[in-house]
Amino acid sequence: MDFNLTEEHRLIRAGVREFCEKYVDPIAEMTDDEAKFPADNIRKLAEQDWLGIPYPQQYGGAGSDYLSYAIVVEELSRACAATGFTLEVHTSLACFPLFRFGTEEQKQKYLLPLCKGEMLGAFALTEPGAGTDAAAATTTAVKDGDGYVLNGSKIFISNAPVAGVIVVFAMTDRSKGTKGISAFIVPAGTPGLIIGKHLNKMGIRGALTAEVLFKDCRIPQENLLGGEGQGFKIAMMTLDGGRIGIAAQALGIAQAALDESVRYSKERVQFGKPIGTFQAIQWMIANMATDIEASRLLTYHAAWCYDQGLPYSKEAAMAKLFASETASRQTDRAIQLHGGIGYIKGTKVERLYRDAKITEIYEGTSEVMRMVISGNLLR
Ligand code: COS
């Protein structure tokens, strides 16, 4: 067993850190404060070849592995969780289903420009009445001539306002339950596709999240992804990989909270000494570092399973569960350690605290993670 990262992994981490210092850190606070999508930085990420890291070069990807991708999400999120998340949704939720289930023609037409960073992707599963119970979706896709007509609405769709293509899930046969859901490739600008209200979020404010509506939205047959009725399986398999991405995002947020806390513990003087000399603070730092290292091991292990072609559904759920709860707990501790200043807008730990919470919710709540883990153990 070798816990060392390879030279390739070390280089990509160093590269992203340098990128973040130069471009992401300087605008992270403004991105959050103004809820401003970091469009220039997303373009720069594409120039670095980081919008299709784990996909083959023949489809415009970097031909690297999932661990490299997880490291990139971790490092970006350490600087700006909204930027890390935008890349995560694009890579895990939009590119993966096209890569895994797309025909050669669909890959050339959609995956290639996505991986090259010529456009961003989104994933539309959740509905106002179908969150955790994804199979309760009511958006319909009715066969009509040589295509389908979509009607319904989706909510909390990240990247939707800036996406060139959205992978959409809709009911083709309600009587079949999970086997009645199909996946569709819906390009931006398709008549009847309406991008609704941009939602004003508590955290990851620079990432764009919106409602998506379908009003008699006609999709050609060739945009059916996978077979009819395969949509639920496609969504679940896509989310398995996405959960590794969210674990990496949570890890980056928690690491940033630790970095800030270590720095502040050495600088802040009370009772004539830096607060890091007090045992109460030392124990907080020790607990943070231990939780974060455990999150990192779970996350990298899940990514390694993916890269080895081993099952990774349970591993991804464990990584997301632990890393997201660590991010929430340890950003809370980081504010406590900072005292009053940690509660003031403009302090990095205040932003991290708000950014952390969503990692326990999206791409499957902590409760769903426990269902997936126990389901794997008890079946
Ligand atoms: N990979 C492949 N297939 C999977 C799968 C996975 N990870 N998870 C489930 N399936 C398959 C099952 O094998 C089953 O197929 P069969 O009927 O052929 O056996 C089918 O899907 C239905 O599975 P299950 O009965 O477990 O589905 P449930 O409706 O009970 O759903 C949960 C289970 C709650 C786990 C699922 O709905 C879920 O993950 N919900 C959360 C959705 C989510 O993450 N939303 C966030 C959206 S993005 S912000």
Short mmCIF file of C-alpha atoms and ligand atoms in Angstrom, two decimals:
data_model
loop_
_atom_site.label_atom_id
_atom_site.label_comp_id
_atom_site.label_asym_id
_atom_site.label_seq_id
_atom_site.Cartn_x
_atom_site.Cartn_y
_atom_site.Cartn_z
CA MET A 1 0.00 0.00 0.00
CA ASP A 2 1.40 3.37 -1.04
CA PHE A 3 -0.19 6.56 0.29
CA ASN A 4 2.10 8.84 -1.73
CA LEU A 5 0.61 10.87 -4.53
CA THR A 6 2.28 10.32 -7.90
CA GLU A 7 4.40 13.01 -9.53
CA GLU A 8 1.45 13.75 -11.86
CA HIS A 9 -0.87 14.32 -8.89
CA ARG A 10 1.66 16.51 -7.08
CA LEU A 11 2.20 18.58 -10.20
CA ILE A 12 -1.49 19.14 -10.80
CA ARG A 13 -1.98 20.21 -7.15
CA ALA A 14 0.93 22.64 -7.41
CA GLY A 15 -0.44 23.96 -10.71
CA VAL A 16 -3.93 24.58 -9.32
CA ARG A 17 -2.51 26.23 -6.18
CA GLU A 18 -0.53 28.64 -8.34
CA PHE A 19 -3.61 29.28 -10.48
CA CYS A 20 -5.70 29.99 -7.37
CA GLU A 21 -3.15 32.39 -5.88
CA LYS A 22 -3.04 34.31 -9.15
CA TYR A 23 -6.68 34.32 -10.24
CA VAL A 24 -9.12 32.79 -7.74
CA ASP A 25 -8.08 34.12 -4.31
CA PRO A 26 -8.08 37.79 -5.42
CA ILE A 27 -11.77 37.70 -6.48
CA ALA A 28 -13.21 35.04 -4.14
CA GLU A 29 -14.65 37.54 -1.67
CA MET A 30 -16.22 39.68 -4.41
CA THR A 31 -17.58 36.54 -6.14
CA ASP A 32 -19.43 35.70 -2.92
CA ASP A 33 -20.43 39.21 -1.95
CA GLU A 34 -21.88 40.14 -5.34
CA ALA A 35 -23.03 36.59 -6.23
CA LYS A 36 -21.05 37.12 -9.45
CA PHE A 37 -20.30 34.16 -11.67
CA PRO A 38 -16.50 33.97 -12.13
CA ALA A 39 -16.74 33.74 -15.93
CA ASP A 40 -13.15 34.84 -16.68
CA ASN A 41 -11.73 32.23 -14.32
CA ILE A 42 -13.89 29.48 -15.82
CA ARG A 43 -12.49 30.46 -19.23
CA LYS A 44 -8.98 30.30 -17.81
CA LEU A 45 -9.69 26.84 -16.33
CA ALA A 46 -10.64 25.72 -19.85
CA GLU A 47 -7.34 27.11 -21.19
CA GLN A 48 -5.54 24.97 -18.60
CA ASP A 49 -7.36 21.88 -19.95
CA TRP A 50 -9.13 21.40 -16.61
CA LEU A 51 -12.74 21.13 -17.79
CA GLY A 52 -12.49 17.49 -18.85
CA ILE A 53 -9.73 16.12 -16.63
CA PRO A 54 -10.79 12.44 -16.32
CA TYR A 55 -12.01 11.97 -19.90
CA PRO A 56 -10.02 10.70 -22.90
CA GLN A 57 -8.18 13.12 -25.16
CA GLN A 58 -10.17 11.86 -28.16
CA TYR A 59 -13.21 13.54 -26.56
CA GLY A 60 -11.35 16.74 -25.72
CA GLY A 61 -10.44 15.67 -22.17
CA ALA A 62 -7.05 15.72 -20.48
CA GLY A 63 -6.88 11.91 -20.39
CA SER A 64 -6.03 12.04 -16.69
CA ASP A 65 -7.72 10.24 -13.78
CA TYR A 66 -10.50 10.90 -11.27
CA LEU A 67 -8.04 11.47 -8.43
CA SER A 68 -6.45 14.33 -10.40
CA TYR A 69 -9.93 15.75 -10.90
CA ALA A 70 -10.72 15.42 -7.17
CA ILE A 71 -7.48 17.24 -6.32
CA VAL A 72 -8.41 20.09 -8.69
CA VAL A 73 -11.88 20.44 -7.09
CA GLU A 74 -10.31 20.33 -3.61
CA GLU A 75 -7.77 23.05 -4.40
CA LEU A 76 -10.22 25.31 -6.25
CA SER A 77 -12.73 24.98 -3.40
CA ARG A 78 -10.03 25.83 -0.88
CA ALA A 79 -9.85 29.22 -2.60
CA CYS A 80 -13.46 29.60 -3.80
CA ALA A 81 -16.08 26.90 -3.30
CA ALA A 82 -18.34 28.40 -6.00
CA THR A 83 -15.60 28.00 -8.62
CA GLY A 84 -14.84 24.44 -7.49
CA PHE A 85 -18.53 23.57 -7.63
CA THR A 86 -19.05 25.02 -11.11
CA LEU A 87 -16.27 22.78 -12.41
CA GLU A 88 -17.64 19.83 -10.43
CA VAL A 89 -21.17 20.05 -11.87
CA HIS A 90 -19.78 20.40 -15.37
CA THR A 91 -17.33 17.49 -15.06
CA SER A 92 -19.22 14.99 -12.91
CA LEU A 93 -22.85 15.67 -13.67
CA ALA A 94 -22.83 16.77 -17.32
CA CYS A 95 -19.76 15.13 -18.90
CA PHE A 96 -19.98 11.77 -17.13
CA PRO A 97 -23.42 10.63 -18.40
CA LEU A 98 -22.43 11.64 -21.94
CA PHE A 99 -19.13 9.79 -21.64
CA ARG A 100 -20.62 6.66 -20.10
CA PHE A 101 -23.94 6.42 -21.97
CA GLY A 102 -23.58 8.62 -25.08
CA THR A 103 -23.34 7.28 -28.61
CA GLU A 104 -20.19 8.12 -30.55
CA GLU A 105 -22.12 10.82 -32.38
CA GLN A 106 -23.40 12.34 -29.09
CA LYS A 107 -19.88 12.30 -27.67
CA GLN A 108 -18.47 14.12 -30.70
CA LYS A 109 -21.28 16.65 -30.72
CA TYR A 110 -21.58 17.39 -26.97
CA LEU A 111 -18.87 15.78 -24.84
CA LEU A 112 -16.03 17.09 -27.01
CA PRO A 113 -16.93 20.80 -26.73
CA LEU A 114 -17.74 20.33 -23.02
CA CYS A 115 -14.36 18.77 -22.25
CA LYS A 116 -12.56 21.36 -24.36
CA GLY A 117 -14.28 24.02 -22.29
CA GLU A 118 -16.08 25.54 -25.27
CA MET A 119 -19.30 25.32 -23.25
CA LEU A 120 -20.45 24.39 -19.75
CA GLY A 121 -22.82 21.60 -18.86
CA ALA A 122 -25.64 21.16 -16.34
CA PHE A 123 -27.77 18.30 -14.97
CA ALA A 124 -31.50 18.64 -14.36
CA LEU A 125 -33.01 15.96 -12.11
CA THR A 126 -34.50 17.68 -9.04
CA GLU A 127 -38.04 19.04 -9.15
CA PRO A 128 -40.06 21.07 -6.65
CA GLY A 129 -41.86 17.84 -5.61
CA ALA A 130 -39.01 15.38 -6.25
CA GLY A 131 -35.81 16.03 -4.30
CA THR A 132 -34.52 13.02 -2.37
CA ASP A 133 -37.37 11.00 -3.89
CA ALA A 134 -35.92 11.47 -7.37
CA ALA A 135 -38.26 8.85 -8.85
CA ALA A 136 -41.29 11.06 -8.07
CA ALA A 137 -40.40 13.37 -10.98
CA THR A 138 -43.37 14.75 -12.92
CA THR A 139 -41.62 16.29 -15.93
CA THR A 140 -42.83 14.31 -18.91
CA ALA A 141 -41.31 13.41 -22.26
CA VAL A 142 -44.01 12.30 -24.68
CA LYS A 143 -43.05 10.49 -27.86
CA ASP A 144 -44.18 12.50 -30.86
CA GLY A 145 -43.14 11.53 -34.37
CA ASP A 146 -39.36 11.37 -34.57
CA GLY A 147 -38.77 12.94 -31.19
CA TYR A 148 -40.10 13.78 -27.72
CA VAL A 149 -41.94 16.76 -26.28
CA LEU A 150 -40.88 17.79 -22.77
CA ASN A 151 -43.15 19.56 -20.29
CA GLY A 152 -42.53 20.31 -16.62
CA SER A 153 -40.16 22.14 -14.29
CA LYS A 154 -36.87 21.52 -12.54
CA ILE A 155 -35.41 23.41 -9.61
CA PHE A 156 -31.96 24.09 -8.09
CA ILE A 157 -30.24 23.45 -11.42
CA SER A 158 -26.66 24.62 -11.07
CA ASN A 159 -24.86 26.04 -14.13
CA ALA A 160 -28.21 26.22 -15.98
CA PRO A 161 -27.98 29.97 -16.78
CA VAL A 162 -24.53 29.51 -18.36
CA ALA A 163 -24.86 25.97 -19.76
CA GLY A 164 -24.53 25.15 -23.45
CA VAL A 165 -26.18 21.80 -22.81
CA ILE A 166 -28.28 20.27 -20.03
CA VAL A 167 -28.75 16.56 -19.30
CA VAL A 168 -32.44 16.37 -18.38
CA PHE A 169 -34.43 13.56 -16.76
CA ALA A 170 -38.10 13.11 -17.63
CA MET A 171 -40.84 10.50 -17.36
CA THR A 172 -41.46 8.58 -20.57
CA ASP A 173 -43.77 6.06 -18.85
CA ARG A 174 -45.11 6.97 -15.41
CA SER A 175 -46.59 3.48 -14.88
CA LYS A 176 -43.10 1.96 -14.78
CA GLY A 177 -41.77 3.96 -11.79
CA THR A 178 -37.96 4.25 -11.82
CA LYS A 179 -37.93 2.27 -15.09
CA GLY A 180 -40.12 4.93 -16.71
CA ILE A 181 -37.52 7.71 -16.49
CA SER A 182 -35.34 8.62 -19.49
CA ALA A 183 -32.41 10.99 -19.98
CA PHE A 184 -32.24 13.64 -22.70
CA ILE A 185 -29.60 15.98 -24.05
CA VAL A 186 -31.12 19.46 -24.26
CA PRO A 187 -28.97 22.15 -25.91
CA ALA A 188 -29.35 25.77 -24.75
CA GLY A 189 -31.61 27.75 -27.04
CA THR A 190 -33.96 24.84 -27.77
CA PRO A 191 -37.43 26.41 -28.18
CA GLY A 192 -39.52 25.70 -25.08
CA LEU A 193 -36.48 25.48 -22.77
CA ILE A 194 -36.80 28.37 -20.32
CA ILE A 195 -34.16 29.22 -17.75
CA GLY A 196 -36.06 30.67 -14.81
CA LYS A 197 -35.23 32.69 -11.74
CA HIS A 198 -31.63 32.75 -10.50
CA LEU A 199 -31.80 31.64 -6.88
CA ASN A 200 -30.24 33.79 -4.17
CA LYS A 201 -28.26 31.28 -2.11
CA MET A 202 -26.78 31.36 1.39
CA GLY A 203 -23.39 30.07 0.18
CA ILE A 204 -21.48 29.21 -3.02
CA ARG A 205 -23.06 32.44 -4.19
CA GLY A 206 -20.91 32.84 -7.29
CA ALA A 207 -22.20 29.55 -8.73
CA LEU A 208 -25.36 30.09 -10.75
CA THR A 209 -28.41 28.03 -9.80
CA ALA A 210 -31.82 28.43 -11.39
CA GLU A 211 -35.20 26.95 -12.19
CA VAL A 212 -35.50 25.28 -15.59
CA LEU A 213 -38.87 25.05 -17.30
CA PHE A 214 -40.00 23.02 -20.30
CA LYS A 215 -42.99 24.23 -22.29
CA ASP A 216 -43.65 21.95 -25.28
CA CYS A 217 -39.90 21.62 -25.67
CA ARG A 218 -39.28 19.37 -28.70
CA ILE A 219 -36.20 17.14 -28.58
CA PRO A 220 -35.10 14.98 -31.54
CA GLN A 221 -34.88 11.21 -31.06
CA GLU A 222 -31.08 11.36 -31.42
CA ASN A 223 -30.92 13.37 -28.16
CA LEU A 224 -32.24 10.47 -26.07
CA LEU A 225 -29.28 9.50 -23.85
CA GLY A 226 -29.02 5.75 -23.25
CA GLY A 227 -32.15 3.72 -23.85
CA GLU A 228 -35.70 4.73 -22.99
CA GLY A 229 -36.28 3.87 -19.30
CA GLN A 230 -32.57 3.99 -18.42
CA GLY A 231 -32.73 7.49 -16.94
CA PHE A 232 -32.90 6.60 -13.23
CA LYS A 233 -29.87 4.32 -13.48
CA ILE A 234 -27.99 6.99 -15.45
CA ALA A 235 -28.86 9.59 -12.78
CA MET A 236 -27.80 7.33 -9.89
CA MET A 237 -24.52 6.31 -11.53
CA THR A 238 -23.79 9.94 -12.39
CA LEU A 239 -24.46 11.00 -8.79
CA ASP A 240 -22.12 8.29 -7.47
CA GLY A 241 -19.23 10.03 -9.23
CA GLY A 242 -20.58 13.47 -8.36
CA ARG A 243 -20.46 12.57 -4.68
CA ILE A 244 -16.68 12.12 -4.93
CA GLY A 245 -16.58 15.62 -6.40
CA ILE A 246 -18.66 17.07 -3.55
CA ALA A 247 -16.50 15.25 -1.00
CA ALA A 248 -13.47 16.94 -2.62
CA GLN A 249 -15.24 20.30 -2.50
CA ALA A 250 -16.05 19.84 1.21
CA LEU A 251 -12.46 18.79 1.84
CA GLY A 252 -11.16 21.98 0.21
CA ILE A 253 -13.53 24.14 2.28
CA ALA A 254 -12.51 22.39 5.53
CA GLN A 255 -8.80 22.66 4.66
CA ALA A 256 -9.20 26.39 4.08
CA ALA A 257 -10.86 26.71 7.51
CA LEU A 258 -7.89 24.92 9.09
CA ASP A 259 -5.37 27.09 7.20
CA GLU A 260 -7.11 30.25 8.40
CA SER A 261 -7.34 28.90 11.96
CA VAL A 262 -3.65 27.96 12.18
CA ARG A 263 -2.62 31.38 10.85
CA TYR A 264 -4.93 33.24 13.24
CA SER A 265 -3.86 31.12 16.24
CA LYS A 266 -0.27 32.24 15.73
CA GLU A 267 -1.14 35.92 15.16
CA ARG A 268 -3.89 36.65 17.66
CA VAL A 269 -2.58 37.60 21.09
CA GLN A 270 -4.67 37.36 24.28
CA PHE A 271 -3.45 37.39 27.87
CA GLY A 272 -0.04 38.37 26.45
CA LYS A 273 0.39 35.22 24.35
CA PRO A 274 -0.68 33.94 20.89
CA ILE A 275 -3.94 32.05 21.36
CA GLY A 276 -2.32 28.96 19.78
CA THR A 277 -0.40 28.51 23.05
CA PHE A 278 -3.65 27.72 24.88
CA GLN A 279 -4.76 24.12 25.12
CA ALA A 280 -8.39 24.90 24.16
CA ILE A 281 -7.18 26.21 20.80
CA GLN A 282 -4.61 23.45 20.34
CA TRP A 283 -7.31 20.82 20.76
CA MET A 284 -9.58 22.54 18.26
CA ILE A 285 -6.75 22.58 15.71
CA ALA A 286 -5.93 18.92 16.41
CA ASN A 287 -9.56 17.85 15.97
CA MET A 288 -9.89 19.84 12.75
CA ALA A 289 -6.71 18.41 11.24
CA THR A 290 -7.67 14.83 12.17
CA ASP A 291 -11.18 15.10 10.69
CA ILE A 292 -9.79 16.68 7.53
CA GLU A 293 -7.15 14.01 7.05
CA ALA A 294 -9.79 11.30 7.47
CA SER A 295 -11.97 13.10 4.87
CA ARG A 296 -9.02 13.25 2.50
CA LEU A 297 -8.31 9.52 2.84
CA LEU A 298 -11.98 8.61 2.22
CA THR A 299 -12.22 10.97 -0.76
CA TYR A 300 -8.98 9.89 -2.42
CA HIS A 301 -9.86 6.24 -1.78
CA ALA A 302 -13.25 6.64 -3.49
CA ALA A 303 -11.53 8.34 -6.46
CA TRP A 304 -8.94 5.55 -6.54
CA CYS A 305 -11.74 2.93 -6.63
CA TYR A 306 -13.26 4.79 -9.60
CA ASP A 307 -9.87 4.84 -11.36
CA GLN A 308 -9.29 1.13 -10.70
CA GLY A 309 -12.69 0.18 -12.12
CA LEU A 310 -13.80 -1.06 -8.67
CA PRO A 311 -17.30 -0.45 -7.23
CA TYR A 312 -17.39 3.06 -5.71
CA SER A 313 -21.03 3.84 -4.86
CA LYS A 314 -20.65 3.09 -1.11
CA GLU A 315 -17.14 4.59 -1.00
CA ALA A 316 -18.36 7.82 -2.65
CA ALA A 317 -21.29 8.05 -0.21
CA MET A 318 -18.98 7.50 2.79
CA ALA A 319 -16.56 10.14 1.51
CA LYS A 320 -19.33 12.70 0.89
CA LEU A 321 -21.04 11.99 4.22
CA PHE A 322 -17.88 12.33 6.27
CA ALA A 323 -16.25 15.18 4.34
CA SER A 324 -19.41 17.31 4.20
CA GLU A 325 -20.18 16.89 7.90
CA THR A 326 -16.52 17.63 8.64
CA ALA A 327 -16.72 20.81 6.56
CA SER A 328 -19.79 22.01 8.48
CA ARG A 329 -18.41 21.07 11.90
CA GLN A 330 -14.93 22.44 11.34
CA THR A 331 -15.95 25.71 9.69
CA ASP A 332 -18.14 26.21 12.79
CA ARG A 333 -15.08 25.58 14.98
CA ALA A 334 -13.01 27.97 12.84
CA ILE A 335 -15.51 30.77 13.54
CA GLN A 336 -15.43 29.93 17.26
CA LEU A 337 -11.63 30.09 17.22
CA HIS A 338 -11.72 33.48 15.46
CA GLY A 339 -14.26 34.87 17.95
CA GLY A 340 -16.13 38.05 17.00
CA ILE A 341 -14.06 38.75 13.91
CA GLY A 342 -15.09 35.38 12.47
CA TYR A 343 -18.72 36.52 12.48
CA ILE A 344 -18.03 39.58 10.34
CA LYS A 345 -18.60 39.58 6.57
CA GLY A 346 -15.35 39.73 4.67
CA THR A 347 -13.64 37.27 7.02
CA LYS A 348 -12.85 34.14 5.05
CA VAL A 349 -14.14 31.75 7.74
CA GLU A 350 -17.57 33.42 7.62
CA ARG A 351 -17.80 32.61 3.90
CA LEU A 352 -16.49 29.07 4.43
CA TYR A 353 -19.15 28.43 7.10
CA ARG A 354 -21.92 29.37 4.65
CA ASP A 355 -20.29 27.49 1.74
CA ALA A 356 -19.89 24.29 3.79
CA LYS A 357 -23.58 23.70 4.59
CA ILE A 358 -24.73 22.88 1.07
CA THR A 359 -22.24 20.00 0.78
CA GLU A 360 -24.44 18.11 3.28
CA ILE A 361 -27.45 18.64 1.01
CA TYR A 362 -26.79 18.58 -2.73
CA GLU A 363 -26.04 15.54 -4.87
CA GLY A 364 -27.75 13.54 -2.12
CA THR A 365 -28.29 14.61 1.49
CA SER A 366 -26.38 13.07 4.40
CA GLU A 367 -29.53 11.03 5.04
CA VAL A 368 -29.42 9.64 1.48
CA MET A 369 -25.69 8.88 1.94
CA ARG A 370 -26.59 6.79 5.00
CA MET A 371 -29.29 5.02 2.95
CA VAL A 372 -26.79 4.22 0.19
CA ILE A 373 -24.12 3.00 2.64
CA SER A 374 -26.49 0.86 4.70
CA GLY A 375 -28.21 -0.37 1.52
CA ASN A 376 -24.86 -1.65 0.25
CA LEU A 377 -24.11 -3.39 3.55
CA LEU A 378 -27.52 -4.95 4.20
CA ARG A 379 -28.51 -6.19 0.76
N1 COS B 1 -26.08 2.70 -9.67
C1 COS B 1 -26.79 1.96 -10.56
N2 COS B 1 -28.10 1.65 -10.37
C2 COS B 1 -28.68 2.11 -9.24
C3 COS B 1 -28.00 2.87 -8.29
C4 COS B 1 -26.64 3.17 -8.54
N3 COS B 1 -25.91 3.89 -7.68
N4 COS B 1 -28.85 3.18 -7.28
C5 COS B 1 -30.03 2.60 -7.59
N5 COS B 1 -29.92 1.97 -8.77
C6 COS B 1 -30.96 1.18 -9.45
C7 COS B 1 -31.34 -0.01 -8.57
O1 COS B 1 -30.46 -1.10 -8.81
C8 COS B 1 -32.74 -0.29 -9.00
O2 COS B 1 -32.72 -1.02 -10.21
P1 COS B 1 -33.57 -2.38 -10.32
O3 COS B 1 -35.01 -1.95 -10.14
O4 COS B 1 -33.25 -2.86 -11.70
O5 COS B 1 -33.09 -3.27 -9.23
C9 COS B 1 -33.30 1.10 -9.33
O6 COS B 1 -32.15 1.94 -9.56
C10 COS B 1 -34.13 1.69 -8.21
O7 COS B 1 -33.33 1.69 -7.03
P2 COS B 1 -33.93 1.96 -5.58
O8 COS B 1 -35.11 1.06 -5.39
O9 COS B 1 -32.83 1.92 -4.59
O10 COS B 1 -34.49 3.44 -5.77
P3 COS B 1 -35.23 4.39 -4.75
O11 COS B 1 -36.34 5.05 -5.46
O12 COS B 1 -35.52 3.66 -3.47
O13 COS B 1 -34.14 5.55 -4.49
C11 COS B 1 -32.42 6.76 -3.35
C12 COS B 1 -33.11 5.41 -3.66
C13 COS B 1 -33.11 7.56 -2.25
C14 COS B 1 -31.04 6.36 -2.89
C15 COS B 1 -32.33 7.63 -4.63
O14 COS B 1 -33.59 8.10 -5.04
C16 COS B 1 -31.41 8.82 -4.45
O15 COS B 1 -30.19 8.70 -4.52
N6 COS B 1 -32.01 9.99 -4.18
C17 COS B 1 -31.25 11.21 -4.05
C18 COS B 1 -31.21 11.91 -5.34
C19 COS B 1 -30.18 12.97 -5.30
O16 COS B 1 -29.03 12.76 -4.99
N7 COS B 1 -30.61 14.17 -5.70
C20 COS B 1 -29.74 15.27 -5.84
C21 COS B 1 -29.83 15.71 -7.25
S1 COS B 1 -28.48 16.64 -7.81
S2 COS B 1 -28.42 18.21 -6.71
#
